Coordinates of C-alpha atoms and ligand atoms in Angstrom, one line a residue:
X19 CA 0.0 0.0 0.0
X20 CA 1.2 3.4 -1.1
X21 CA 2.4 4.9 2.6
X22 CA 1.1 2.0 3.9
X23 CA -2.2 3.3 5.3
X24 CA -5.8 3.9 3.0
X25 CA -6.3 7.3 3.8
X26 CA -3.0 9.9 4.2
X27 CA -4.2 11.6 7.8
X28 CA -4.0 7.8 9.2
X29 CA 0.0 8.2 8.7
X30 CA -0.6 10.9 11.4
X31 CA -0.7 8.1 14.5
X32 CA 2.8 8.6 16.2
X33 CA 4.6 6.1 16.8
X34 CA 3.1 4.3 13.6
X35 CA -0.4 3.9 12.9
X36 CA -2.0 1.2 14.6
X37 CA -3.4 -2.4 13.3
X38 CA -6.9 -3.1 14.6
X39 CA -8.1 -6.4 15.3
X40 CA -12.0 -5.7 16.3
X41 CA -14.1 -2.9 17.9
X42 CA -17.1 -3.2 20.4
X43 CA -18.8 -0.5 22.2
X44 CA -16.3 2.6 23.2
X45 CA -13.4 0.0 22.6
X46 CA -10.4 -0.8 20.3
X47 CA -8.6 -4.0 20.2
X48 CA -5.4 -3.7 18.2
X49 CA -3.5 -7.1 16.6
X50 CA -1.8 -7.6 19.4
X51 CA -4.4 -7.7 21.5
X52 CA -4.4 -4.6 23.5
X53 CA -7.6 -2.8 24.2
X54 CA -8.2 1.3 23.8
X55 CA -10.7 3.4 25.2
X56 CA -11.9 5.2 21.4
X57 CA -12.4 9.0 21.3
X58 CA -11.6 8.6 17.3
X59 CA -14.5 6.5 16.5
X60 CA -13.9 5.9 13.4
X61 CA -13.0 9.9 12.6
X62 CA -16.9 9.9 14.0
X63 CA -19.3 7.9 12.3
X64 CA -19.5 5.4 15.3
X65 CA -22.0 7.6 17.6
X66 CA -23.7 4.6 18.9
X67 CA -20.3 3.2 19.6
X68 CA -19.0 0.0 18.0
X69 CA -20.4 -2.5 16.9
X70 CA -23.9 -1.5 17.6
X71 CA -26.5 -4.3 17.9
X72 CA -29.7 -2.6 15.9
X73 CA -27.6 -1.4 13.5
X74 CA -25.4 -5.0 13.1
X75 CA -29.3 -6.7 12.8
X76 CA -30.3 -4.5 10.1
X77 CA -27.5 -4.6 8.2
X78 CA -27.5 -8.6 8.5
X79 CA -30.9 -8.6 7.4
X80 CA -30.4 -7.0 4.7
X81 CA -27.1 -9.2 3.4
X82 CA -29.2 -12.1 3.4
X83 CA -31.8 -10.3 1.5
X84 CA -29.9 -8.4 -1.2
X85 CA -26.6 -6.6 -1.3
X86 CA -26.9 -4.1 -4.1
X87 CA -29.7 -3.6 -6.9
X88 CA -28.8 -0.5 -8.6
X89 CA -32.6 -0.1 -8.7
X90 CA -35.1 1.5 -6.1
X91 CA -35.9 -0.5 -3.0
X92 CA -38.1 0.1 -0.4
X93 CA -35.9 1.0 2.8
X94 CA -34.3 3.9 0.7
X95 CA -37.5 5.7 0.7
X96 CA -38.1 5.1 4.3
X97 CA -34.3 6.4 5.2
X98 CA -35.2 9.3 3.1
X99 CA -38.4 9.9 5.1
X100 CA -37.0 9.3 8.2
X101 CA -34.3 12.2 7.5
X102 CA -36.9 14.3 6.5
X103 CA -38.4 13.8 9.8
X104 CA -35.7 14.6 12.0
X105 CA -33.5 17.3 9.9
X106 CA -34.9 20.6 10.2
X107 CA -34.2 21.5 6.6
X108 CA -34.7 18.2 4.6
X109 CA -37.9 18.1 2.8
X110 CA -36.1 16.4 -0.6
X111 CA -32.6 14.2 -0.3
X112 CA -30.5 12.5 -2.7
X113 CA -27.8 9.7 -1.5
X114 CA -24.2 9.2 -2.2
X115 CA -21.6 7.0 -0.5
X116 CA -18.9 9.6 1.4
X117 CA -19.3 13.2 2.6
X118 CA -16.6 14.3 -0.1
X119 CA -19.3 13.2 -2.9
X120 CA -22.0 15.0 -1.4
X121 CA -20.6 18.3 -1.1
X122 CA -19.7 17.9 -4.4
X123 CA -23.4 16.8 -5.2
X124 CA -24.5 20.0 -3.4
X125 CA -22.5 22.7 -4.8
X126 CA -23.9 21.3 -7.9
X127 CA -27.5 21.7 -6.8
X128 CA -26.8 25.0 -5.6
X129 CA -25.1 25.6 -8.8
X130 CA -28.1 24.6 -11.2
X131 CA -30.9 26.6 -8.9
X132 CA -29.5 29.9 -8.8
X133 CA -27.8 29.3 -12.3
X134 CA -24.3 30.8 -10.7
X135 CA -21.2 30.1 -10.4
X136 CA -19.2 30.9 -7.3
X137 CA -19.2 29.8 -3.7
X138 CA -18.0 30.6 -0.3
X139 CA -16.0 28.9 1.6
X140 CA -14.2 29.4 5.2
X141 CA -10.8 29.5 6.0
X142 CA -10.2 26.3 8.1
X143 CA -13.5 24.1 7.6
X144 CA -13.6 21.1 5.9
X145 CA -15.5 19.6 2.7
X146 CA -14.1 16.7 1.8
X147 CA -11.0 16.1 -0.2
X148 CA -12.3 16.4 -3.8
X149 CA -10.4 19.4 -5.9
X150 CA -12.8 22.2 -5.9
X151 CA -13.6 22.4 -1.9
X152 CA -9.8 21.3 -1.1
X153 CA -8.9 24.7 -0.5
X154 CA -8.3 26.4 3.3
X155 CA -8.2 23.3 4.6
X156 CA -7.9 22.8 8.6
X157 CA -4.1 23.8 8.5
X158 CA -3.4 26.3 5.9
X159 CA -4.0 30.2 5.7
X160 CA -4.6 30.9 2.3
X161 CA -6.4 29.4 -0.6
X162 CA -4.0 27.6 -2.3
X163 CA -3.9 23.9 -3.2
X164 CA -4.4 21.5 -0.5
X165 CA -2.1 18.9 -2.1
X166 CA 0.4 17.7 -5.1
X167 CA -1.8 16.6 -8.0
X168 CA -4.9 19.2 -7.6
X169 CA -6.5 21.2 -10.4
X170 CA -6.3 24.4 -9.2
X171 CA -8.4 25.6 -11.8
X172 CA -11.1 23.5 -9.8
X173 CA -11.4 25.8 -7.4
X174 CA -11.2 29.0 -9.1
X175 CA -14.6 30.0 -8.2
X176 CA -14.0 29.4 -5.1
X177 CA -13.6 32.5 -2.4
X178 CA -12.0 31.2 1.2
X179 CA -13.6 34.0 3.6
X180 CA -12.8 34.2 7.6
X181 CA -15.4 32.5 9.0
X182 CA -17.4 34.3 12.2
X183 CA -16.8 37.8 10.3
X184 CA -20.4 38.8 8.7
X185 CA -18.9 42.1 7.5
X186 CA -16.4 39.6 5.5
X187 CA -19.4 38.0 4.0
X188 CA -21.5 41.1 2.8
X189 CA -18.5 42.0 1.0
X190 CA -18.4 39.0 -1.1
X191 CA -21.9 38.3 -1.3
X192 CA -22.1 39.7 -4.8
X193 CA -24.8 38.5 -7.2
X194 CA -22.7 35.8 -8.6
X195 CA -22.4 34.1 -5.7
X196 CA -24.4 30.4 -5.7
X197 CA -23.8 29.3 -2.0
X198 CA -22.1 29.7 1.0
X199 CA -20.9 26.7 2.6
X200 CA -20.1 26.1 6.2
X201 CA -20.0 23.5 9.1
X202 CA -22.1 25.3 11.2
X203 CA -19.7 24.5 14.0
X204 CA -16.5 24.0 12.7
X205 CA -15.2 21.2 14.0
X206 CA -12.4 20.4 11.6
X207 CA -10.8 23.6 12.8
X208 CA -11.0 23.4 16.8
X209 CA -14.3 23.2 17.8
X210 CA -15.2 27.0 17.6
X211 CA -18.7 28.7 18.7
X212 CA -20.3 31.1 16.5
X213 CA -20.1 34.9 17.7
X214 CA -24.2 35.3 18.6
X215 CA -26.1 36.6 16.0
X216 CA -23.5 35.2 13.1
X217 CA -25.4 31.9 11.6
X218 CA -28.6 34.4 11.8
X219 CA -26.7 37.1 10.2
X220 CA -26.0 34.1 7.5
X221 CA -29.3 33.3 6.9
X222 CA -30.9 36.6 6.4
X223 CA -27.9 37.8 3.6
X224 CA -28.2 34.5 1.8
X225 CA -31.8 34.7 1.7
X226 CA -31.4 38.7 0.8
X227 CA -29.3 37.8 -2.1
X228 CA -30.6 34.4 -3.6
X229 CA -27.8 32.5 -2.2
X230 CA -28.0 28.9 -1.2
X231 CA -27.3 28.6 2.0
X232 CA -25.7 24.9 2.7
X233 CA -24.7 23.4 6.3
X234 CA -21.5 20.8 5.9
X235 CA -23.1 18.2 8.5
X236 CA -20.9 15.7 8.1
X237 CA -19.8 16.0 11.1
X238 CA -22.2 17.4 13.4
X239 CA -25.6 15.8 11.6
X240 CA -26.9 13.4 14.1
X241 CA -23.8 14.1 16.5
X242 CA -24.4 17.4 18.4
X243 CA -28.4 16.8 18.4
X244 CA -30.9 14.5 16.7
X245 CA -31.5 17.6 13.8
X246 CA -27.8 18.2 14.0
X247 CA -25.9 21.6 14.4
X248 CA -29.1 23.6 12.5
X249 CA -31.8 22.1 15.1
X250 CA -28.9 22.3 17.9
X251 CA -28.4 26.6 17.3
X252 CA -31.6 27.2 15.8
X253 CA -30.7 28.7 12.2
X254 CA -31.7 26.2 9.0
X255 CA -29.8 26.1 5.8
X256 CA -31.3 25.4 2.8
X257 CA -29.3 22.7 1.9
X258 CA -27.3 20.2 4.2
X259 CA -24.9 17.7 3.8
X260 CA -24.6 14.3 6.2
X261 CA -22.2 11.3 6.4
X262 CA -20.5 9.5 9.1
X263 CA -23.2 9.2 11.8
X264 CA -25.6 8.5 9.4
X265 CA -24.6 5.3 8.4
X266 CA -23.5 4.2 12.1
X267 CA -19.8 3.1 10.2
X268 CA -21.4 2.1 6.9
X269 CA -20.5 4.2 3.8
X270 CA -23.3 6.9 3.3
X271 CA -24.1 10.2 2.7
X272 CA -27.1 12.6 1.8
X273 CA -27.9 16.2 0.5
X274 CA -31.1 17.3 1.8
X275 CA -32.7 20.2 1.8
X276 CA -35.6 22.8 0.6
X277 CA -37.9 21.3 -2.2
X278 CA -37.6 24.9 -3.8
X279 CA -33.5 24.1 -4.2
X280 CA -33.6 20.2 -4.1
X281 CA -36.0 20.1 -7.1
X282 CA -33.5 20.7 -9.3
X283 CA -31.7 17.4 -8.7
X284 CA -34.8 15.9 -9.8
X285 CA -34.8 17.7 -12.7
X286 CA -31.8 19.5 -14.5
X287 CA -28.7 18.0 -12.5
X288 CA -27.0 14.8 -12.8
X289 CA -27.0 13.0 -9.6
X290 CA -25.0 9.2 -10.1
X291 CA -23.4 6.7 -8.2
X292 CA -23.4 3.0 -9.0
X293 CA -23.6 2.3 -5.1
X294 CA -26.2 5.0 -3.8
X295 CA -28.4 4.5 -0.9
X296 CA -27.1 0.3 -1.3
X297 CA -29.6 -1.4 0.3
X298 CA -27.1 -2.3 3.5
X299 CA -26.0 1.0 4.1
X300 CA -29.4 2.4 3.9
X301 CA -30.5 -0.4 6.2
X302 CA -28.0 0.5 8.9
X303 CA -28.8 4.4 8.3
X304 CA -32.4 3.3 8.7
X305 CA -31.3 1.5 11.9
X306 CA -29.1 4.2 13.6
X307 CA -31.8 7.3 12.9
X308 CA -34.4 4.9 14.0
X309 CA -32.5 4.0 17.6
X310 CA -31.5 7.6 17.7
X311 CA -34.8 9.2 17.3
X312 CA -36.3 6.3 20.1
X313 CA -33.6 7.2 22.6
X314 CA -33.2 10.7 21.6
X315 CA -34.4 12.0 25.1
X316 CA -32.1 10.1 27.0
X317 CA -28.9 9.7 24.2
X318 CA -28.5 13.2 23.5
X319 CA -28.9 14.9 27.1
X320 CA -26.0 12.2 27.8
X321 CA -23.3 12.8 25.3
X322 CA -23.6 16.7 26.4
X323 CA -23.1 15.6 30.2
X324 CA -20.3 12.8 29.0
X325 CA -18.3 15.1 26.5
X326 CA -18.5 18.3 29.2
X327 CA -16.8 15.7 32.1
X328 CA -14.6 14.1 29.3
X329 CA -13.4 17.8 28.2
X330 CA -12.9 19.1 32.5
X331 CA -11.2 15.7 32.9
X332 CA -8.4 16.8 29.4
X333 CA -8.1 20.5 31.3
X334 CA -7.8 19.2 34.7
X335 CA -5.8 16.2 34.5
X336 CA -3.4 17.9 32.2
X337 CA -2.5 21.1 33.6
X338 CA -2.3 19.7 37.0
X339 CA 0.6 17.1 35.3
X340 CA 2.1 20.5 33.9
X341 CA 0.9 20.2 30.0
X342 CA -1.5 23.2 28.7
X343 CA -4.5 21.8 27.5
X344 CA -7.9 23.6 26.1
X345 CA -10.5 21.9 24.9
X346 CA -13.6 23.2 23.1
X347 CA -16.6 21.0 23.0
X348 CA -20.0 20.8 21.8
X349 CA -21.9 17.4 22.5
X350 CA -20.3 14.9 22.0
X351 CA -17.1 16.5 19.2
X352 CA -14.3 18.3 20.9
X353 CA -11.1 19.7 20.2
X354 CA -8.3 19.8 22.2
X355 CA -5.1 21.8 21.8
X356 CA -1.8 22.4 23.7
X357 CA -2.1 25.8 24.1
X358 CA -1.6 28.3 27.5
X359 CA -4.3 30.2 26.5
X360 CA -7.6 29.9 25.0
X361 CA -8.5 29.1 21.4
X362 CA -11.5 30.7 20.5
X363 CA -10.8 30.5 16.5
X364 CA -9.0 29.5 13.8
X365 CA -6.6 32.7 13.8
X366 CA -6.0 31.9 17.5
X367 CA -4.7 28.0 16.3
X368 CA -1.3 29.7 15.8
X369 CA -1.2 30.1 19.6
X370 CA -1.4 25.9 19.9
X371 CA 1.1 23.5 19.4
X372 CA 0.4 20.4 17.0
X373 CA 3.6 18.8 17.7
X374 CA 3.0 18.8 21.3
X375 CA -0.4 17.4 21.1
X376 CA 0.7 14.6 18.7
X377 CA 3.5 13.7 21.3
X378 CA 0.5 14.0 23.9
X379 CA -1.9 11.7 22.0
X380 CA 1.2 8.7 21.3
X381 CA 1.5 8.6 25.1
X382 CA -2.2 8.3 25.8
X383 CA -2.3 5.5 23.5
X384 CA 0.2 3.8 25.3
X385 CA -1.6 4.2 28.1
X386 CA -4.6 2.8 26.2
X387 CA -6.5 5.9 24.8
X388 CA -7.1 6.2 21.2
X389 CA -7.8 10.3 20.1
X390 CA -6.7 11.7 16.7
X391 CA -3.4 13.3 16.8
X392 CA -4.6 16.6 15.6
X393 CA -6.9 16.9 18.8
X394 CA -10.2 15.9 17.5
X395 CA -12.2 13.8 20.5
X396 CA -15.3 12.5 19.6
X397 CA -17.5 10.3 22.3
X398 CA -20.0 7.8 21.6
X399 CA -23.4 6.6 23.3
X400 CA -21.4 3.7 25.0
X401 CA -18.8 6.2 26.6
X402 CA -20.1 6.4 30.4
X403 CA -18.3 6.6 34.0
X404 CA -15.7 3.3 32.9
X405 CA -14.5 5.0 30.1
X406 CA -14.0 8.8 31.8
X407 CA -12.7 7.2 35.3
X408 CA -9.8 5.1 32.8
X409 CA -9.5 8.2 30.6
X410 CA -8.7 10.3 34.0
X411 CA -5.6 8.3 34.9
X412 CA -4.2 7.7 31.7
X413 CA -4.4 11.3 31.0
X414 CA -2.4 12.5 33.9
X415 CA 0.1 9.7 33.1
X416 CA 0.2 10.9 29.6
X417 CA 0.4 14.6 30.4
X418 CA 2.8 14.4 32.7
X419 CA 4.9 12.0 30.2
X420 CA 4.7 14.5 27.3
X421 CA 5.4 17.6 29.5
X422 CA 8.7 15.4 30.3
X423 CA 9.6 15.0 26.7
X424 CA 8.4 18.2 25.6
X425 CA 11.8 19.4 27.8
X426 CA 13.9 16.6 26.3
X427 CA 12.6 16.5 22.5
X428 CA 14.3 16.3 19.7
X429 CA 12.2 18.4 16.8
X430 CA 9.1 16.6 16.1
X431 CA 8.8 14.5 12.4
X432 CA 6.8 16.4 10.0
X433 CA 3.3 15.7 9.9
X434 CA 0.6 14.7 6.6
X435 CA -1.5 17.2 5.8
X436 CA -5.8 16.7 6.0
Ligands
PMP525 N1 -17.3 17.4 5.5 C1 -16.8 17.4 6.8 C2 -17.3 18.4 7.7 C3 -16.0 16.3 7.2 O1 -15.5 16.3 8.5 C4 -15.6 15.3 6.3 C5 -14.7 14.2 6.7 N2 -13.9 14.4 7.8 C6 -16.1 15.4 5.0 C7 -16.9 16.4 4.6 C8 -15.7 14.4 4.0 O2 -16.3 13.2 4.3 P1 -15.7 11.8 3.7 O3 -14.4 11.6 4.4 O4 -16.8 10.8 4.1 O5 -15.6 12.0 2.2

């Protein structure tokens, strides 16, 4: 394998990336046997933790029944209808297999209904890895290229803005301007909060200038609430975009959205996919909005309560061992840097240390933690008072490791890029 891993941020995992053996519930088991509490999950889609027994039947179900048509079949309607139900926005959707492809479905959409051409981006979210989006990525300061081999005539209508700056936005909001896409809390980034009034100050210029106004969910859909970040802070796109949580693990995605800006998918733009809405990923989508919506009462009050202690016990447990930590959370995503001071945005990331927190994250998996070495911490339904109380220990152990080598190290190897 070509750097020996299937997707480049996996080369990230200092000392080498791991070799996984089996998952169940908030747990890891590596090939050698070793077991890690998981705050990667996946890079998110496991919400209802490994391995998760509705969603396992469904998708078994299914198998024996049929694994892939490329025809109609009746669970993708009821997926489609149960997304409708529980996103704020969705009254059409279309499917596709990763959160990349849907973006890329959705700037199309927006593209076709307002018959424009540009979009907005911000500086430091993330849409995927496809050429015209892969531009301010997570990372980078500018708008140039995310990587070797990308068209950057791809991405030539595309403006990177500072996100949380609505002056910023009038400016650009000319009348060539198709959408403005966003995760609504940019996760990618650090985790940040909206300044109050921003997302509404979004809405009402993008509806004041026949912009399409599209929510990357990707992250956040089913994650920070049942109607994901739009139901969560109260301000609904037009169009949205979902992956990861969706499919509890399995590969799919959906654009949903207004019927006033969704009809054109069923009408003037070319939607395709040889594997959209498969009949066992829609199944286990089926499955995980259908557990999620049953428990939502109890699951989502939960992962706010867990993800608040997990994100005090980071803070605590570190600086008390002598290694800055900050963590911003919403539900159940965080973002933790090594930082002495807070980081509220993306222009304060150039007051963290990456290197640090990498060095940070290789000792908490040897203590039997698995986070993403950039700082993303994502927690699961299954994560409860087991998890936090092991997590406590291991990350005073590992703070007070990484402070150590912190005043020892040698310069830290160079990192992949998103
Ligand atoms: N949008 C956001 C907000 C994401 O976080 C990601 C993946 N991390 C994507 C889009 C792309 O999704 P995928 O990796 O499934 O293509």
């Amino acid at each position: 394998m070509a750097r020996g891993v299937a997707s480049a941020i996996r080369a990230n995992q200092r000392p080498v990336p791991l070799t996984f053996a089996g998952a169940q519930g908030a747990y890891l088991r590596d090939i050698d046997g070793n077991d890690y509490v998981d705050y990667a999950l996946a890079y998110g889609p496991m919400l209802l933790g490994h391995s998760a027994q509705p969603v396992i039947e469904a998708a078994a179900r299914q198998l024996s029944t049929g694994i892939a048509y490329g025809a109609s079949h009746p669970l993708e309607s009821e997926l489609a209808e149960a997304i409708c139900r529980t996103v704020p926005c969705a009254e059409l959707c279309v499917f596709s297999n990763s959160g990349s492809e849907a973006v890329h479905a959705a700037i199309r959409i927006a593209r076709a209904a307002t018959g424009r051409q540009r979009v907005i981006k911000f500086l430091g979210h993330f849409h995927g890895w496809l050429d015209p989006l892969a531009v301010g990525y997570p990372g980078s300061w500018d708008a140039s290229p995310a990587t070797a081999g990308q068209d950057p005539l791809a991405s030539a209508s595309v403006t990177v803005l500072p996100w949380n700056d609505l002056d910023a936005l009038r400016a650009a909001l000319t009348d060539d301007v198709a959408a403005v896409i966003m995760e609504p809390a940019p996760v990618n980034g650090g985790c940040f909060a909206a300044a109050p009034g921003y997302l509404a100050g979004v809405r009402e210029l993008t509806q004041q200038t026949g912009t399409v106004l599209i929510f990357d969910e990707v992250i956040t859909g089913y994650r920070v609430a049942l109607g994901g970040a739009q139901q969560r802070l109260g301000v609904v796109p037009d169009l949205a975009v979902l992956g990861k949580a969706l499919g509890s693990g399995f590969p799919i995605s959906a654009v949903c959205g207004r019927a006033g800006v969704m009809d054109v998918a069923s009408d003037v733009v070319s939607h395709l996919g040889t594997f959209n809405a498969n009949p066992i990923c829609a199944a286990a989508a089926l499955a995980s909005i259908t557990e999620l919506e049953r428990r939502a009462d109890e699951i989502y009050p939960q992962l706010d309560h867990v993800g608040a202690q997990l994100a005090e016990i980071f803070r605590v447990e570190a600086v008390e061992a002598g290694f800055p930590l900050v963590v911003n959370q919403l539900g159940a995503a965080a973002y933790a840097f090594c930082a002495s001071r807070d980081i509220d945005s993306y222009a304060d990331t150039v007051y963290a240390d990456p290197d640090a927190y990498r060095i940070f994250a290789e000792a908490l998996l040897s203590d039997g933690v698995h986070v993403i070495p950039r700082g993303l911490i994502y927690i699961s339904t299954m994560h409860g008072t087991a998890e936090l109380s092991a997590t406590r220990s291991a990350v005073g152990r590992a703070a007070a490791a990484a402070a150590e080598s912190l005043r020892t190290a040698a310069p830290a190897a160079e990192s992949v890029r998103v």
